[in-house]
Amino acid sequence: MKNLERIKKQILRILVKKPSTFWELINFQDAHLSLFLEALKDLLDEGKIIYDKPLFKLKKNLPDIKKFSDPGCLFCKPFDNDPFWRILLEDFKALTQDRPLPTSDYDQGFIRPEDTLKRTAFIYLRGDLEDAEVFILGDDDLISLAMALTGLPKRVVVVEIDERINTFIKETVKKIGFKNLEVYNYNVIESLPEDLKGSFDIFVTDPVETKKGLKLFVARCISSLKGPGSAGYMGFTHREASLEKWREFQSFLLDSGFVITDILRDFTTYPEEENAWEDFYRTYRIMKEFDLDLPEVDWYKSCFIRFEVVEGPHLLEITPPKDLEELYFDEEAWATPLPSYLEKES
Amino acid sequence: MKNLERIKKQILRILVKKPSTFWELINFQDAHLSLFLEALKDLLDEGKIIYDKPLFKLKKNLPDIKKFSDPGCLFCKPFDNDPFWRILLEDFKALTQDRPLPTSDYDQGFIRPEDTLKRTAFIYLRGDLEDAEVFILGDDDLISLAMALTGLPKRVVVVEIDERINTFIKETVKKIGFKNLEVYNYNVIESLPEDLKGSFDIFVTDPVETKKGLKLFVARCISSLKGPGSAGYMGFTHREASLEKWREFQSFLLDSGFVITDILRDFTTYPEEENAWEDFYRTYRIMKEFDLDLPEVDWYKSCFIRFEVVEGPHLLEITPPKDLEELYFDEEAWATPLPSYLEKES
């Protein structure tokens, strides 16, 4: 959505909580001073707020706007203060208890439930969740369900290749009672269906991190976005992506018309036990390079990155991987399991 | 310093604390799996560590390596667990109590003492502080003194235009007893002295945020760096820099050979009371655009950004501002005070 609209949402949800000064409000929104002021003036012009110096106040009740819920510190102890988030975490854990386990065929692995909620909360903090149309490419993390639990998005669309996950999401969202979630079977090798192109405010993805796979995933996602003010969110690691790869990818983002607004280092953790991927390790390159025992601590982490369209987005030409092996493997894929069909071949 | 050396330092300071497994260690360093493994093999080859499967251990005492001190969560409650950081914060506050107050002549304003220490700790976490040669352009935050208090850097050089600050740093560092700090009077309009070029592992700066001033500050800093593996740290706001400006600046960084590794949103706060800049407000553009009272809460915040040289750095041509007005003002400078010499003119 347009940046101005996002800022207005960030302002209104605070004012639903309590009248606030200019300086208080500025701490709960993301804009430059001039855009922040424009948002306030817009809200005054629209008759939604009044300025009773020094306080801005709601002019009337806005039943559509939910008051701001503070998720707490997303870097250490989130969700322990505000009941909205605390209950959401409990519900999300309960609902996803019997989730499908990762398969090596799609290089899967999910982050901790609280980390999925941390991502959701970070998107919420940015004003990118309420009334947003959300595109999710690949969802073994089940963030679509976390978003559905908030009740905030206007529309959530999941495209995912694994039918087990698609079925799980479709069944579970019925229990939640959230009506605006759609799930489609989709292989990233194919171009995005026309009716999904140019239709979303944000996307969320956890791409494979091979040079070609990375750009393929993100290019598909970029084609889903509406335009300036739309934003991409993705997980990206240092574990399997070098700084050279990071740099090349950042150039790709800037050339596509984005600015990078956030890089949260090691924001999410992949729990070993829950992923139950002990059996994958024997095919990891790292285990062949050095004589190691299986891990006794969680160690696979990824950063969370936000980038926002400033112009375009421009849809750049990319070279798709020529086969599944090139999609999942390059010289930096040191902790990626060999899919069963490749294992049989080798 | 070379990336490999940085990773080795991150590993050793953990092993000084206790023997650790491969998977434990990986959580305390920043590298790709392959570089991490290379660092371990290097340390084994150098006879500094041994691998007593599954534990890596120090082979002998390494008196030069200080054990890792955990600064805690830098986003909410830092420095409350580890005595190293807790005492450092107390000392830093005591030492900087009588610091020079900001003058509008240089668009000054300092962040909270705990935020200066948070920046220092973040640099430390990255392995960029121990034995590092540090270049600081502009130091009203007095981060040079925080670094001196850690005792960790090999060399700290401050270049700063304000003689009051230079004198304060020189006097105070004597009390600390840190010998490796140098302070030079320097105007950013001038090219960097030859003997400071290409000599540093990291730089830290809080640039003016005008289009031309920003690049001028950072270009001077880039010319101070040694090469690949060197890193830049800077404060940068959303309050006075639009996303368009952020994007253009990120392109500049990538073109200069950097990858952006961290963007910590609103990491630091400028305290209103301590800065005592009430008198500046009457000249701020924001106060002319809207009828506002002086702020009753702290509201000016900046992000902290880290970027690392992957190639080069390439020293790009920049267009320096033609005068001081163009250095300090552009159409986005809405909370920048009019310097006294410009005020007299206008």
XYZ file of C-alpha atoms in Angstrom:
692
model
C 0.000 0.000 0.000
C 1.064 3.574 -0.349
C 3.569 4.665 2.243
C 1.291 7.504 3.369
C -1.521 5.035 4.142
C 0.828 2.842 6.141
C 1.923 5.799 8.263
C -1.690 6.837 8.836
C -2.473 3.346 10.135
C 0.528 3.486 12.456
C -0.802 6.781 13.837
C -4.464 5.809 14.170
C -3.878 2.601 16.106
C -1.976 4.610 18.736
C -4.726 7.228 18.962
C -7.316 4.489 19.452
C -5.345 3.702 22.579
C -4.977 7.256 23.841
C -4.675 10.885 22.755
C -1.026 11.661 22.037
C 1.257 14.532 21.232
C 3.110 15.015 17.957
C 6.311 13.869 19.611
C 4.793 10.812 21.212
C 3.228 9.731 17.930
C 6.402 10.122 15.935
C 7.984 7.318 17.972
C 5.386 4.838 16.729
C 5.681 5.395 12.996
C 8.355 5.010 10.365
C 8.247 8.108 8.194
C 10.351 11.127 7.537
C 9.104 14.218 9.415
C 7.538 15.664 6.303
C 5.583 12.504 5.452
C 4.561 12.111 9.093
C 3.176 15.646 9.066
C 1.414 14.978 5.770
C -0.230 11.913 7.313
C -1.454 13.963 10.286
C -2.803 16.696 8.019
C -4.568 14.090 5.888
C -6.213 12.576 8.953
C -7.286 16.060 10.103
C -8.694 16.839 6.628
C -10.548 13.524 6.537
C -12.169 14.394 9.855
C -10.780 11.330 11.567
C -8.707 13.183 14.156
C -8.625 16.604 15.772
C -5.731 18.638 17.107
C -6.465 19.877 20.597
C -3.036 21.317 21.180
C -0.804 19.635 22.241
C -2.858 16.455 21.794
C -4.079 14.693 18.706
C -7.331 12.823 19.400
C -9.789 10.665 17.508
C -12.754 12.727 16.352
C -15.069 9.726 16.456
C -14.876 6.043 17.192
C -13.157 4.073 14.466
C -14.434 0.525 15.012
C -12.352 -0.764 12.090
C -9.087 0.247 13.720
C -7.795 -2.063 16.421
C -5.765 -0.400 19.121
C -2.020 -0.899 19.044
C -0.784 -4.014 20.851
C 2.836 -3.914 21.840
C 4.602 -7.218 21.145
C 7.469 -6.289 23.464
C 11.148 -6.755 22.680
C 11.342 -9.023 19.626
C 15.010 -9.705 20.316
C 14.779 -11.319 23.720
C 11.472 -11.716 25.562
C 8.598 -11.037 23.188
C 4.882 -11.429 23.850
C 5.041 -11.559 27.616
C 3.253 -8.329 28.407
C 0.387 -7.791 26.008
C -2.477 -10.337 26.183
C -3.204 -10.001 22.441
C 0.209 -11.407 21.568
C 0.492 -13.781 24.510
C -2.741 -15.534 23.628
C -1.864 -15.529 19.950
C 1.352 -17.379 20.699
C -0.448 -20.013 22.762
C -3.068 -20.475 20.062
C -0.498 -20.679 17.290
C 1.508 -23.301 19.168
C -1.597 -25.374 19.840
C -2.830 -25.158 16.254
C 0.484 -26.086 14.666
C 1.422 -28.922 17.007
C 0.722 -31.607 14.395
C 2.251 -29.753 11.466
C 3.837 -31.700 8.600
C 7.514 -32.450 9.209
C 10.173 -31.249 6.755
C 10.955 -33.290 3.696
C 14.338 -33.142 2.018
C 12.593 -33.015 -1.343
C 11.888 -29.304 -0.941
C 14.780 -28.214 1.299
C 12.339 -27.585 4.151
C 12.842 -26.684 7.772
C 10.737 -24.459 9.943
C 11.576 -21.793 12.453
C 10.355 -21.874 16.050
C 6.669 -20.982 16.488
C 7.628 -17.928 18.532
C 9.897 -16.839 15.683
C 7.069 -17.081 13.179
C 5.102 -14.868 15.511
C 8.097 -12.538 15.876
C 8.141 -12.110 12.118
C 4.400 -11.474 12.142
C 4.843 -8.915 14.913
C 7.657 -7.154 13.102
C 5.475 -6.885 9.987
C 2.692 -5.580 12.228
C 4.989 -2.991 13.800
C 5.808 -1.677 10.346
C 2.088 -1.161 9.645
C 2.262 -3.788 6.923
C -0.296 -6.225 8.353
C -3.620 -4.446 8.981
C -5.818 -4.414 5.872
C -2.911 -5.676 3.857
C -3.010 -8.073 0.927
C -0.266 -10.557 1.721
C 1.510 -12.927 -0.658
C 3.438 -15.870 0.806
C 5.679 -18.027 -1.373
C 6.410 -21.263 0.481
C 4.940 -21.599 3.930
C 6.359 -24.480 5.937
C 6.723 -21.875 8.707
C 2.930 -21.471 8.630
C 3.098 -17.705 8.957
C -0.181 -17.552 7.041
C -1.865 -19.111 10.068
C -0.189 -16.705 12.482
C -1.447 -13.832 10.347
C -4.919 -15.378 10.168
C -4.971 -15.579 13.957
C -4.371 -11.828 14.204
C -7.477 -11.296 12.076
C -5.825 -8.206 10.633
C -4.988 -8.786 6.947
C -7.473 -8.137 4.180
C -6.274 -11.115 2.175
C -3.596 -13.769 2.610
C -2.548 -15.911 -0.353
C -0.195 -18.854 0.078
C 1.458 -20.477 -2.920
C 3.330 -23.654 -1.985
C 4.464 -26.818 -3.752
C 3.946 -29.253 -0.861
C 0.362 -30.558 -0.798
C 0.760 -31.737 2.807
C 1.327 -28.159 3.899
C -1.444 -26.806 1.703
C -3.912 -29.280 3.167
C -2.748 -28.531 6.694
C -3.190 -24.777 6.214
C -6.618 -25.178 4.637
C -7.833 -27.450 7.436
C -6.402 -25.330 10.216
C -7.650 -21.976 8.983
C -11.188 -23.359 9.191
C -10.681 -23.810 12.942
C -9.544 -20.205 13.159
C -12.524 -18.970 11.207
C -10.507 -16.538 9.102
C -12.195 -16.274 5.696
C -9.628 -14.398 3.633
C -6.938 -17.013 3.201
C -6.361 -18.778 -0.117
C -3.919 -21.588 -0.786
C -2.652 -22.624 -4.205
C -0.390 -25.395 -5.341
C 2.498 -23.716 -7.084
C 5.951 -24.631 -8.357
C 8.345 -21.690 -8.325
C 9.775 -22.795 -11.681
C 6.525 -21.651 -13.273
C 5.674 -18.022 -13.812
C 3.139 -16.605 -11.358
C -0.517 -16.877 -12.465
C -1.596 -13.602 -14.085
C -4.290 -12.877 -11.507
C -1.729 -12.911 -8.684
C 0.607 -10.451 -10.371
C 0.663 -6.850 -9.168
C -1.920 -7.559 -6.480
C -0.194 -7.499 -3.085
C 1.021 -5.014 -0.497
C 3.678 -7.282 0.944
C 5.241 -10.640 0.351
C 6.946 -13.033 2.744
C 9.296 -15.772 1.630
C 12.137 -17.949 2.841
C 13.937 -18.562 -0.404
C 16.419 -21.279 -1.208
C 19.766 -19.528 -1.052
C 21.494 -20.731 -4.166
C 22.490 -17.926 -6.480
C 19.858 -18.792 -9.060
C 17.199 -20.112 -6.688
C 17.340 -17.010 -4.537
C 16.640 -14.641 -7.401
C 14.002 -16.967 -8.829
C 12.046 -17.013 -5.552
C 12.332 -13.290 -5.015
C 11.604 -12.377 -8.641
C 8.343 -14.342 -8.458
C 7.490 -12.485 -5.262
C 8.386 -9.101 -6.699
C 5.988 -9.686 -9.579
C 3.199 -10.081 -6.999
C 3.601 -6.554 -5.592
C 1.425 -3.559 -6.377
C 3.978 -0.771 -6.543
C 5.680 1.956 -4.494
C 5.160 1.422 -0.769
C 4.783 -2.335 -1.186
C 7.349 -4.323 0.781
C 9.168 -7.624 0.725
C 10.081 -9.650 3.806
C 12.436 -12.585 3.689
C 14.635 -14.854 5.700
C 18.252 -15.004 4.612
C 21.198 -16.651 6.332
C 24.888 -16.154 6.794
C 25.232 -19.893 7.359
C 24.774 -20.768 3.695
C 25.105 -17.440 1.908
C 28.417 -15.598 1.686
C 28.769 -11.838 1.928
C 29.527 -11.822 -1.802
C 26.135 -13.412 -2.396
C 24.475 -10.974 -0.023
C 26.026 -8.088 -1.895
C 24.983 -9.313 -5.300
C 21.475 -9.878 -4.019
C 21.314 -6.398 -2.514
C 22.295 -4.937 -5.888
C 19.468 -6.936 -7.426
C 17.025 -5.475 -4.889
C 18.172 -1.909 -5.459
C 18.065 -2.360 -9.234
C 14.541 -3.721 -8.855
C 13.527 -0.421 -7.239
C 13.725 -1.310 -3.549
C 15.371 0.298 -0.562
C 16.486 -2.061 2.206
C 14.924 -0.809 5.426
C 15.751 -3.520 7.985
C 18.263 -6.320 8.462
C 17.700 -8.220 11.703
C 20.668 -10.483 12.282
C 19.957 -14.072 13.334
C 16.369 -13.116 14.145
C 15.013 -16.648 13.799
C 16.190 -20.089 14.861
C 15.474 -23.481 13.293
C 14.889 -25.926 16.161
C 16.702 -29.237 15.607
C 14.386 -31.398 17.647
C 11.074 -30.220 16.212
C 12.351 -30.370 12.641
C 13.412 -33.985 13.243
C 15.893 -33.789 10.389
C 18.680 -35.896 11.995
C 18.508 -38.119 8.969
C 19.240 -35.209 6.635
C 22.666 -34.542 8.155
C 24.394 -37.462 6.515
C 23.860 -35.709 3.165
C 25.012 -32.226 4.292
C 28.250 -31.062 2.770
C 29.479 -29.725 6.130
C 29.418 -33.277 7.568
C 31.659 -34.447 4.731
C 34.119 -31.611 5.194
C 34.798 -32.233 8.892
C 34.349 -35.051 11.384
C 31.384 -33.801 13.395
C 28.771 -35.215 15.725
C 25.168 -34.266 15.231
C 24.354 -30.901 16.801
C 23.379 -30.804 20.448
C 22.227 -27.159 20.227
C 20.122 -25.208 17.753
C 22.493 -23.512 15.372
C 20.757 -22.794 12.082
C 19.575 -19.180 12.183
C 18.404 -16.709 9.653
C 18.224 -12.972 9.399
C 14.980 -11.213 8.612
C 15.129 -8.539 5.959
C 12.600 -5.911 4.911
C 12.787 -3.956 1.676
C 10.305 -1.473 0.287
C 9.492 -0.413 -3.257
C 10.583 3.146 -3.928
C 10.103 2.962 -7.690
C 8.608 0.255 -9.863
C 9.170 -2.505 -8.925
C 11.182 -3.209 -12.038
C 10.916 -6.831 -13.087
C 14.470 -7.733 -14.043
C 15.414 -10.594 -16.308
C 16.727 -13.546 -14.360
C 18.247 -16.854 -15.389
C 16.179 -19.624 -13.809
C 18.001 -22.745 -12.605
C 18.158 -25.360 -15.359
C 17.070 -28.218 -13.084
C 16.201 -29.057 -9.490
C 19.817 -29.712 -8.603
C 20.745 -26.163 -9.617
C 17.741 -24.843 -7.715
C 18.856 -26.447 -4.453
C 22.646 -26.618 -4.728
C 25.548 -24.340 -5.368
C 29.010 -24.190 -3.807
C 27.625 -22.406 -0.725
C 24.879 -24.929 0.124
C 26.672 -26.673 2.999
C 23.674 -27.615 5.128
C 21.105 -28.478 2.485
C 19.815 -32.039 2.295
C 20.046 -34.096 -0.868
C 16.480 -34.681 -2.107
C 15.549 -38.348 -2.294
C 15.287 -38.356 -6.103
C 18.809 -36.982 -6.408
C 20.132 -39.392 -3.795
C 18.878 -42.311 -5.822
C 20.637 -40.964 -8.901
C 23.975 -40.379 -7.212
C 40.908 -6.570 9.117
C 40.481 -9.628 6.991
C 37.187 -11.377 7.510
C 38.932 -14.623 8.420
C 40.827 -12.906 11.248
C 37.632 -11.403 12.603
C 35.968 -14.824 12.701
C 38.992 -16.337 14.451
C 38.766 -13.678 17.149
C 35.060 -14.389 17.591
C 35.908 -18.063 18.097
C 38.891 -17.647 20.408
C 37.167 -15.338 22.887
C 34.484 -17.988 23.390
C 37.061 -20.752 23.861
C 38.856 -18.650 26.470
C 35.603 -18.902 28.383
C 35.035 -22.614 27.905
C 35.600 -25.555 25.542
C 32.794 -25.635 22.988
C 31.413 -27.785 20.213
C 31.340 -26.836 16.554
C 27.615 -26.083 16.832
C 27.950 -23.990 19.960
C 30.743 -21.942 18.431
C 28.899 -21.248 15.227
C 26.304 -19.268 17.176
C 28.931 -16.765 18.293
C 30.420 -15.856 14.940
C 29.253 -14.255 11.721
C 30.652 -16.339 8.871
C 29.363 -18.688 6.265
C 29.894 -22.349 7.208
C 32.857 -22.676 4.871
C 34.657 -19.636 6.252
C 33.868 -20.720 9.813
C 35.429 -24.096 9.109
C 38.435 -22.425 7.519
C 38.880 -20.325 10.660
C 38.788 -23.446 12.852
C 41.289 -25.243 10.639
C 43.569 -22.210 10.698
C 43.477 -22.120 14.493
C 44.219 -25.853 14.620
C 47.124 -25.420 12.188
C 48.507 -22.509 14.191
C 48.491 -24.713 17.293
C 46.183 -22.370 19.171
C 43.344 -24.854 19.612
C 42.842 -28.598 19.616
C 39.871 -30.710 18.581
C 39.033 -33.214 21.280
C 35.867 -34.442 19.644
C 33.245 -33.062 20.101
C 34.986 -30.158 21.863
C 37.308 -27.499 20.585
C 39.677 -26.342 23.333
C 42.495 -23.870 23.731
C 45.853 -25.633 23.418
C 47.548 -23.116 25.689
C 46.713 -19.958 27.569
C 46.269 -16.995 25.298
C 46.804 -14.035 27.638
C 46.185 -11.549 24.814
C 42.661 -12.784 24.238
C 40.052 -11.518 26.675
C 37.186 -13.873 27.298
C 33.857 -13.023 25.706
C 31.655 -10.681 27.741
C 28.002 -10.810 26.843
C 26.459 -7.327 26.697
C 22.944 -8.786 26.889
C 20.018 -7.694 24.739
C 21.033 -4.461 23.049
C 17.412 -3.734 22.147
C 15.898 -3.522 25.602
C 17.950 -4.159 28.753
C 21.634 -4.179 27.924
C 24.571 -4.409 30.316
C 22.680 -5.661 33.332
C 24.211 -9.129 33.569
C 27.890 -8.994 32.782
C 30.083 -6.984 35.169
C 32.477 -5.975 32.372
C 29.745 -4.028 30.592
C 27.932 -2.891 33.730
C 31.021 -1.253 35.175
C 31.927 0.188 31.803
C 28.570 1.935 31.597
C 28.971 3.416 35.067
C 32.476 4.614 34.273
C 31.447 6.055 30.938
C 28.576 7.991 32.496
C 30.813 9.357 35.234
C 33.566 10.365 32.831
C 31.280 12.137 30.375
C 29.115 13.974 32.866
C 30.669 17.342 32.092
C 30.829 16.885 28.344
C 30.573 19.877 26.014
C 26.959 20.695 25.086
C 25.883 20.754 21.452
C 26.396 23.849 19.372
C 24.176 24.641 16.405
C 27.269 25.624 14.440
C 28.052 21.968 13.719
C 24.571 20.400 13.803
C 25.485 18.543 16.986
C 23.472 16.398 19.331
C 24.563 13.362 21.257
C 22.897 10.031 21.885
C 22.315 8.650 25.382
C 25.468 7.336 27.100
C 23.964 3.820 27.161
C 23.380 4.106 23.420
C 27.009 4.992 22.808
C 27.883 1.890 24.766
C 25.297 -0.129 22.815
C 27.028 0.892 19.590
C 30.369 -0.053 21.114
C 28.953 -3.416 22.193
C 27.471 -4.105 18.780
C 30.851 -3.398 17.181
C 32.406 -5.704 19.782
C 29.905 -8.478 19.028
C 30.885 -8.322 15.372
C 34.533 -8.890 16.315
C 35.380 -5.422 15.042
C 36.759 -3.955 18.269
C 39.562 -6.140 19.640
C 42.932 -5.225 18.146
C 41.185 -3.032 15.638
C 42.376 0.251 14.201
C 39.365 2.522 14.508
C 38.667 5.763 12.653
C 36.027 8.131 14.030
C 34.837 11.135 12.051
C 33.024 13.497 14.409
C 32.711 12.403 18.002
C 30.254 14.443 20.018
C 28.902 11.049 21.135
C 32.331 10.337 22.664
C 32.391 6.758 21.447
C 36.180 7.006 21.354
C 36.123 7.173 25.148
C 33.778 4.210 25.439
C 36.145 2.243 23.230
C 39.141 3.400 25.253
C 37.426 2.173 28.412
C 37.154 -1.332 26.961
C 40.921 -1.327 26.467
C 40.407 -3.477 23.380
C 41.301 -1.501 20.244
C 44.833 -1.297 18.920
C 44.397 2.308 17.854
C 41.595 4.851 17.956
C 41.809 8.015 15.869
C 39.269 10.806 16.219
C 39.034 13.585 13.653
C 36.652 16.348 14.728
C 36.157 20.031 13.955
C 35.060 21.150 17.418
C 38.061 21.998 19.589
C 35.953 21.786 22.766
C 35.286 18.122 22.057
C 38.866 17.433 21.050
C 40.138 18.942 24.280
C 37.575 17.046 26.336
C 38.532 13.712 24.756
C 42.250 14.345 25.209
C 41.833 15.299 28.860
C 39.486 12.439 29.663
C 41.473 9.687 27.996
C 44.362 10.550 30.311
C 42.164 9.615 33.265
C 41.399 6.311 31.587
C 45.049 5.609 30.919
C 44.452 4.328 27.386
C 47.519 5.206 25.326
C 46.391 4.478 21.798
C 43.957 7.304 21.166
C 44.814 10.220 18.874
C 42.687 13.299 18.249
C 43.044 15.658 15.299
C 41.305 18.834 14.356
C 39.714 18.215 11.004
C 37.166 19.846 8.730
C 35.321 17.343 6.566
C 35.473 19.747 3.606
C 39.190 18.975 3.399
C 40.545 15.739 2.001
C 41.785 13.283 4.621
C 45.492 13.605 5.514
C 47.517 11.081 3.494
C 48.777 9.204 6.544
C 45.215 8.421 7.645
C 44.160 6.999 4.309
C 43.886 3.232 3.920
C 44.878 2.641 7.540
C 41.797 1.484 9.457
C 39.769 -1.658 10.070
C 36.551 0.158 10.854
C 35.122 3.632 10.892
C 32.299 5.115 12.931
C 30.478 8.274 11.974
C 27.196 10.103 12.445
C 27.055 12.050 9.228
C 24.973 15.093 8.434
C 22.102 13.717 6.382
C 21.901 16.149 3.522
C 22.348 14.511 0.149
C 25.765 16.013 -0.394
C 26.902 16.112 3.230
C 26.096 12.462 3.742
C 28.241 11.274 0.871
C 31.001 13.698 1.797
C 31.213 12.345 5.360
C 31.086 8.737 4.297
C 33.471 9.163 1.360
C 36.071 10.612 3.737
C 35.551 7.630 6.026
C 35.739 5.106 3.196
C 39.110 6.503 2.192
C 40.353 5.644 5.696
C 39.690 1.901 5.332
C 42.256 -0.775 4.608
C 40.331 -3.056 2.255
C 38.163 -6.167 2.109
C 36.849 -7.111 5.561
C 37.018 -3.533 6.790
C 33.666 -2.183 7.933
C 31.785 1.060 8.277
C 29.359 1.881 11.085
C 27.068 4.855 10.998
C 23.975 6.395 12.456
C 21.264 7.301 9.970
C 17.729 8.459 10.611
C 14.295 8.182 9.090
C 13.377 11.462 10.772
C 15.383 13.577 8.365
C 16.247 11.200 5.529
C 13.585 9.900 3.138
C 13.539 6.367 1.778
C 14.569 7.810 -1.586
C 17.668 9.191 0.081
C 18.280 5.879 1.871
C 18.047 4.073 -1.437
C 20.418 6.366 -3.247
C 22.869 6.072 -0.385
C 22.654 2.275 -0.381
C 23.484 2.273 -4.098
C 26.481 4.433 -3.301
C 27.615 1.916 -0.662
C 27.212 -1.062 -2.991
C 28.991 0.749 -5.817
C 31.804 1.526 -3.382
C 32.268 -2.219 -2.831
C 30.310 -2.746 0.386
C 27.637 -5.192 1.437
C 25.160 -3.928 4.032
C 25.189 -6.425 6.889
C 23.017 -4.796 9.572
C 20.313 -2.150 9.839
C 19.146 -1.647 13.418
C 16.041 0.498 13.350
C 15.851 3.367 15.871
C 18.724 1.843 17.811
C 19.752 5.102 19.483
C 17.896 8.011 21.065
C 18.918 11.626 21.390
C 17.892 12.777 24.885
C 16.224 16.202 24.815
C 17.122 17.244 28.325
C 20.808 16.371 28.266
C 21.320 17.950 24.864
C 19.760 21.179 26.183
C 18.907 22.287 22.684
C 15.514 23.899 23.472
C 16.832 27.045 21.932
C 17.529 25.294 18.623
C 13.884 24.444 18.039
C 12.823 27.915 16.989
C 15.002 27.493 13.899
C 13.812 23.961 12.981
C 11.762 23.744 9.830
C 9.249 21.380 11.465
C 8.298 24.114 13.981
C 7.523 26.473 11.107
C 5.406 23.900 9.293
C 3.044 23.172 12.184
C 2.034 24.799 15.451
C 3.848 22.623 17.985
C 4.943 22.809 21.578
C 8.453 21.798 22.499
C 8.755 18.018 22.878
C 7.957 16.475 26.238
C 9.423 13.094 25.232
C 12.607 12.022 23.494
C 11.768 11.555 19.838
C 14.874 11.958 17.714
C 16.216 8.478 17.013
C 18.664 7.012 14.590
C 19.282 3.645 13.075
C 22.683 2.000 13.295
C 24.020 0.529 10.092
C 26.978 -1.739 9.447
C 28.487 -2.330 6.026
C 31.550 -4.349 5.122
C 34.002 -4.082 2.244
C 33.697 -7.029 -0.131
C 35.825 -5.489 -2.858
C 37.875 -2.317 -2.927
C 36.711 -0.089 -1.414
C 36.274 1.918 -4.584
C 36.667 5.630 -3.964
C 33.879 7.150 -6.033
C 33.804 10.727 -7.235
C 31.463 12.853 -5.164
C 30.281 16.445 -5.486
C 31.110 18.202 -2.226
C 28.661 20.815 -0.935
C 29.534 24.260 -2.257
C 29.173 25.963 1.131
C 28.216 25.323 4.737
C 24.547 25.942 4.029
C 24.533 23.126 1.473
C 26.437 20.914 3.913
C 23.810 21.290 6.627
C 20.569 21.915 4.714
C 18.516 20.316 2.031
C 14.762 19.920 1.620
C 14.735 17.003 4.098
C 16.531 18.753 6.975
C 13.464 19.476 9.108
C 15.048 19.266 12.551
C 18.445 20.795 11.934
C 19.309 24.045 13.695
C 20.368 27.132 11.801
C 24.026 27.798 12.667
C 24.597 31.178 14.309
C 26.587 32.555 11.357
C 23.725 31.739 8.962
C 21.154 33.122 11.354
C 22.914 36.466 11.382
C 22.905 36.530 7.586
C 19.239 35.688 7.203
